[in-house]
XYZ file of C-alpha atoms in Angstrom:
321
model
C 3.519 81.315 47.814
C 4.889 82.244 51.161
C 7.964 81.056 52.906
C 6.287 79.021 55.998
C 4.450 77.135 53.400
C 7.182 76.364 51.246
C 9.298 75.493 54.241
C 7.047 72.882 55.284
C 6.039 71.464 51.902
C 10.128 70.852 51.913
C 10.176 69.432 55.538
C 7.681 66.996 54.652
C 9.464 66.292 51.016
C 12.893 65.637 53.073
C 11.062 63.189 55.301
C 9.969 61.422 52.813
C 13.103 61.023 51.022
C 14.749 59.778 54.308
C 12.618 56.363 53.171
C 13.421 56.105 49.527
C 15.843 53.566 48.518
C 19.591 53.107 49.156
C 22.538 51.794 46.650
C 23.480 49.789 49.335
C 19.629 48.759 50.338
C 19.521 47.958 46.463
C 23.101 45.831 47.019
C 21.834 43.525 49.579
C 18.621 43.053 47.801
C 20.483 41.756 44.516
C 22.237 39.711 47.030
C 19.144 37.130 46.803
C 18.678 34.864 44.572
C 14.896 34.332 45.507
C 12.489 37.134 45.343
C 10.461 35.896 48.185
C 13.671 36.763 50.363
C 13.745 40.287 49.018
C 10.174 40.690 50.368
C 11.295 39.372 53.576
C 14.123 42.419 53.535
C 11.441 44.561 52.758
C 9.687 43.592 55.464
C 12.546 44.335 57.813
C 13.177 47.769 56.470
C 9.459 48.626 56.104
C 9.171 49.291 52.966
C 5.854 46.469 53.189
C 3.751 45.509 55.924
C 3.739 41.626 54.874
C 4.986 39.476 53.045
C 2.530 38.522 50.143
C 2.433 35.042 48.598
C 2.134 35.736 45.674
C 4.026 37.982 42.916
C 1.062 40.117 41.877
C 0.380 40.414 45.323
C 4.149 41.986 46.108
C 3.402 44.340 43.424
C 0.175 45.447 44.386
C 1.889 46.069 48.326
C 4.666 47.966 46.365
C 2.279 50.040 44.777
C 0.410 50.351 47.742
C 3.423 51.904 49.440
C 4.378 54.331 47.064
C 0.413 55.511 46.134
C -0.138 56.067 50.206
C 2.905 57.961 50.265
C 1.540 59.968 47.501
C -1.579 60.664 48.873
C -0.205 61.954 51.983
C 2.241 63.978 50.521
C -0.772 65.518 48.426
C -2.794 66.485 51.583
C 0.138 68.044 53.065
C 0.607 69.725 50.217
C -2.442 71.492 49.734
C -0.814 74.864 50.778
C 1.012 75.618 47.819
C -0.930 74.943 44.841
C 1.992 74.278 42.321
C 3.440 71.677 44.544
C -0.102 70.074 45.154
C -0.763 69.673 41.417
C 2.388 68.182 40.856
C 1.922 65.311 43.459
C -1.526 64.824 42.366
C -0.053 64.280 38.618
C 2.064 61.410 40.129
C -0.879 59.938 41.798
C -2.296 60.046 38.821
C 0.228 58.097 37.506
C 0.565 55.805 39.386
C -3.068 54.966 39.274
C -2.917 55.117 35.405
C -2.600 51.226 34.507
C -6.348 50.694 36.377
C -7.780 53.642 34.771
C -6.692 52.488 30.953
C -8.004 49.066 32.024
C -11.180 50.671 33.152
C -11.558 52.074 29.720
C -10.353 49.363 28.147
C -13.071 47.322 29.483
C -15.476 49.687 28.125
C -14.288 49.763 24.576
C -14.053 45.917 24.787
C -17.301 45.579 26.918
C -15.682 43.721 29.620
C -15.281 43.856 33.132
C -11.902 45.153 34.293
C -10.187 42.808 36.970
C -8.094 43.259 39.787
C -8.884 47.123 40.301
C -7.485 47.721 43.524
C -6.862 51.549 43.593
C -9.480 53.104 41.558
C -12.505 50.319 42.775
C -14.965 53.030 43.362
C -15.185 53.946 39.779
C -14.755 50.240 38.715
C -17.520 49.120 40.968
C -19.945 52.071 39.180
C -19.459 50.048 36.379
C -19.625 52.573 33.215
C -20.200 50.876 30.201
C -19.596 53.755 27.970
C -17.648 56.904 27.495
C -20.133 59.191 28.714
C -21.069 57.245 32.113
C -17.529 57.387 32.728
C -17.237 61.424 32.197
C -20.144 61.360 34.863
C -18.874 59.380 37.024
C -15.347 60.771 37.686
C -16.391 64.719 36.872
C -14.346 66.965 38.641
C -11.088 65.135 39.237
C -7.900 64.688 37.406
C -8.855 61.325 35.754
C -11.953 63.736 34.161
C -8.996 66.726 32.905
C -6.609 63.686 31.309
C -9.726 61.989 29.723
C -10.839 65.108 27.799
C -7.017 65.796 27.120
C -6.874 62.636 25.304
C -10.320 62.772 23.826
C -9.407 66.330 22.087
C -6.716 64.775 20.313
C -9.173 62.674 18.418
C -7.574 59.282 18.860
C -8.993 56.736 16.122
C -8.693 53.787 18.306
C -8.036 52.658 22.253
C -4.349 52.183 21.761
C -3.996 56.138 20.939
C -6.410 57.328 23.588
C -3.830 55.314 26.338
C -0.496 57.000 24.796
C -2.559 60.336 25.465
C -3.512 59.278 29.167
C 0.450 58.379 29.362
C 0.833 61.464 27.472
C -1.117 63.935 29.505
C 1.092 63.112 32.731
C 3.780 65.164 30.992
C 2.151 67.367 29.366
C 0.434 69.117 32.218
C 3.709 68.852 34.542
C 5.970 70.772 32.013
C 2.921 73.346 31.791
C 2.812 73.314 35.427
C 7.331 73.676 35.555
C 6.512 76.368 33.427
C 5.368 78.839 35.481
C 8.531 78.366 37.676
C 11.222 80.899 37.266
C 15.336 80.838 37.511
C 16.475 78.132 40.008
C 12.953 76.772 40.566
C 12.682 76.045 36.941
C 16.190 74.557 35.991
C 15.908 71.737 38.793
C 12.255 70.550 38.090
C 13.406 70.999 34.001
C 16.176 68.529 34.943
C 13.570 66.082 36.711
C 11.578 66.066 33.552
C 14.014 66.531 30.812
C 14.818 63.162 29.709
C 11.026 62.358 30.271
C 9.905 65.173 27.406
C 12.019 63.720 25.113
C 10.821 60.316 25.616
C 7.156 60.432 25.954
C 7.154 62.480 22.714
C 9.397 60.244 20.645
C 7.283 57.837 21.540
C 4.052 58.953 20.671
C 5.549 59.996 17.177
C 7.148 56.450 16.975
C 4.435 54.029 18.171
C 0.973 56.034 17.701
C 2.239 58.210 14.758
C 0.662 61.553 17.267
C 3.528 65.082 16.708
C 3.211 67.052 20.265
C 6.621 68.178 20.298
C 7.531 68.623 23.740
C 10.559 68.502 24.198
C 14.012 69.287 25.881
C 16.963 67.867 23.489
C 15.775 66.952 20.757
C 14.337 69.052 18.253
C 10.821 69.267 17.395
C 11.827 68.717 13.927
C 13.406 65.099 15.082
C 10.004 64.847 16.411
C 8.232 65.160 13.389
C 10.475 63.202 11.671
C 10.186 59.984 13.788
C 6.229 60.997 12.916
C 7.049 60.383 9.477
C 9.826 57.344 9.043
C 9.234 53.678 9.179
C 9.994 51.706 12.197
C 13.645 50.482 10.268
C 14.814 54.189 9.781
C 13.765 54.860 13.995
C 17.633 54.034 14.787
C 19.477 56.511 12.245
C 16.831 59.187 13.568
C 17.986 58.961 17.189
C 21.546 58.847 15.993
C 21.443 62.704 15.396
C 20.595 63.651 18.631
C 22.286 63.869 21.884
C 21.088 60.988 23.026
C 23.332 58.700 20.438
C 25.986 57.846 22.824
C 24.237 56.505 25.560
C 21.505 54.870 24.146
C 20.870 51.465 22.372
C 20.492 51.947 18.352
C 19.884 48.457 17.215
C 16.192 48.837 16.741
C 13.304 51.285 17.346
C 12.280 49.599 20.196
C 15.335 48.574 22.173
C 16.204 52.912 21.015
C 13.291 53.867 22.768
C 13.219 51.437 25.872
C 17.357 52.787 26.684
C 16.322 56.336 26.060
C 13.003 55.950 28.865
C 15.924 54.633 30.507
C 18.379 57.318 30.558
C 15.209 59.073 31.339
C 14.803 57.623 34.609
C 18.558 57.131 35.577
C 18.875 61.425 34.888
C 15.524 61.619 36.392
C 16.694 60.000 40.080
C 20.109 62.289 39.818
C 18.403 65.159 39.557
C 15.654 64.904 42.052
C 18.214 64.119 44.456
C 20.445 67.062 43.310
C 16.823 69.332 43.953
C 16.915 68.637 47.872
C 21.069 70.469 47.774
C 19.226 73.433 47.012
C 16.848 76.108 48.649
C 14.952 75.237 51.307
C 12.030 77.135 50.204
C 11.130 75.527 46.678
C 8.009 73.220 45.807
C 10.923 71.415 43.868
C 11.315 69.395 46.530
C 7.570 68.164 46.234
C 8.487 67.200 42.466
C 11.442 65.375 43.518
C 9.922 63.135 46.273
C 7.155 62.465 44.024
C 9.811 60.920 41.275
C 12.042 59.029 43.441
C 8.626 57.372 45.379
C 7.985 56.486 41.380
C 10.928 55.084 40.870
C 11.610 53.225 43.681
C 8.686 51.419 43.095
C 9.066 50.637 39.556
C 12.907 49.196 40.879
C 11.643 47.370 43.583
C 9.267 45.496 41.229
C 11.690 45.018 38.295
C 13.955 43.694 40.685
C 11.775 41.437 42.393
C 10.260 40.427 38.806
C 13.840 39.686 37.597
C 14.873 37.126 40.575
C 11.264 35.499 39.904
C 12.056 34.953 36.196
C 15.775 34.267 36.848
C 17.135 37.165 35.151
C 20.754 37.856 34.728
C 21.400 40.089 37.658
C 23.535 42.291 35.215
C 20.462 42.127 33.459
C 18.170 43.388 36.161
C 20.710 46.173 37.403
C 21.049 47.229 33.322
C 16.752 48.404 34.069
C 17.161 50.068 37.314
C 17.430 53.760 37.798
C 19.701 53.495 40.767
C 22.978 52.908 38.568
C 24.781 49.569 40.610
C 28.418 48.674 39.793
């Protein structure tokens, strides 16, 4: 990787990250009372183009937002390879929902709706496994598909927690290769995130790939192992105890994605303190564009279903007092 290209895969990271959102942007927005204002704010700041009428429709423009962003920071990108793979796991990502209900509609023999991202393959219409190998050979929805598929899942809901899976999977393999600084401030990015997705395919699907950053891979097996009532004691020996919810297996695991996301936005910010010259940076941009877009539509969700703001700030990543 040489230095020109890693210089300008960093300017184009920090001018991205001169658009991502502000605790005091975040402030104002909690301000409201009506989501259809907070669009309107949006508006203003240009974080949308228009104001939809509609909720799905505000979501889909959020998403919108944060996929084009994506997909320009991947073409820029395409000098250094690390930092290109990276933002083409997130667009992955971000994509993901459409491509599980593309497959879901197969399994199910139905016809997907509201496929807005990933129409071309929806509008090939595969009706089985194999069309759909054919029809998106060669890309990165073809890699996490045959990810998932060599698992041998035994029924839909497994082959999704792979596609979630494979997201992490391939960007720790990809931090990997990183060495010294490099690889401590993308391992702090991801941390929480290892820990999660693999507690929760041991919890909910019942799947050991211990990957993972504090807890043990033994901790891992054993959530494999233990009914959903014995989840909480589990969690309580790792370092996650403190800070996370114990009451049940689910409200453990929703507080420790959580924690995930809240470390997650801390350290991708920390990332852009550092060296100029690091495809960090293209990591980093790529989380906080994911974040802020799963805020923006929690909080615009929570003001349309009158949520408790303490109750909306309690899901955010961007910690509000």
């Amino acid at each position: 990787m040489s230095s020109p290209s890693l210089a300008y895969i960093s300017s184009i990271s920090r001018l991205f990250k001169s658009t991502t959102l502000t605790k005091g942007l975040v402030t104002e927005l909690l301000a409201e009372n009506d989501w259809k204002n907070v669009l309107s704010i949006l508006k203003e700041r240009n974080f949308i183009e228009d104001i939809p009428a509609t909720f799905d429709d505000a979501e889909i423009e959020i998403k919108r937002r944060a996929i084009d962003q994506i997909y320009k920071i991947l073409n820029f990108s395409s000098s250094v390879k690390s930092a290109h793979d990276i933002v083409d796991l997130y667009y992955y990502y971000l994509t993901l929902d459409e491509f599980k209900s593309i497959i879901a509609g197969i399994y199910n023999k139905s016809r997907p709706s509201k496929i807005v991202f990933l129409s071309k393959i929806s509008e090939s219409n595969p009706t089985t496994i194999e069309e759909l190998r054919s029809i998106i050979r060669g890309t990165i929805y073809s890699n996490a598909l045959e990810y998932a598929l060599s698992k041998n899942p035994r029924n839909l809901s497994q082959l999704e927690s792979l596609l979630d899976f494979y997201f992490i999977d391939k960007l720790s393999s990809i931090i990997d290769t990183f060495k010294g600084d490099w690889k401590a401030a993308a391992e702090a990015i991801i941390c929480g995130y290892k820990d999660y997705y693999s507690a929760s395919l041991a919890i909910r699907q019942k799947i050991v790939i211990p990957l993972t950053c504090k807890i043990l891979p033994d901790t891992i097996r054993d959530l494999q192992s233990s009914k959903l009532e014995e989840v909480a004691n589990i969690l309580r020996r790792t370092q996650y105890s403190r800070n996370i919810e114990l009451g049940d297996a689910y409200s453990a695991l929703y507080s420790l994605y959580r924690l995930a996301r809240i470390e997650a936005r801390k350290a991708s910010i920390y990332a852009f303190m550092g060296s100029p010259f690091t495809p960090v940076t293209a990591l980093a941009i790529s989380e906080l564009i994911k974040l802020d877009m799963e805020d923006l539509i929690m909080i615009i969700n929570g003001l349309k279903i009158k949520m408790n703001k303490e109750a909306i700030k309690s899901r955010l990543s961007l910690e509000i007092i």
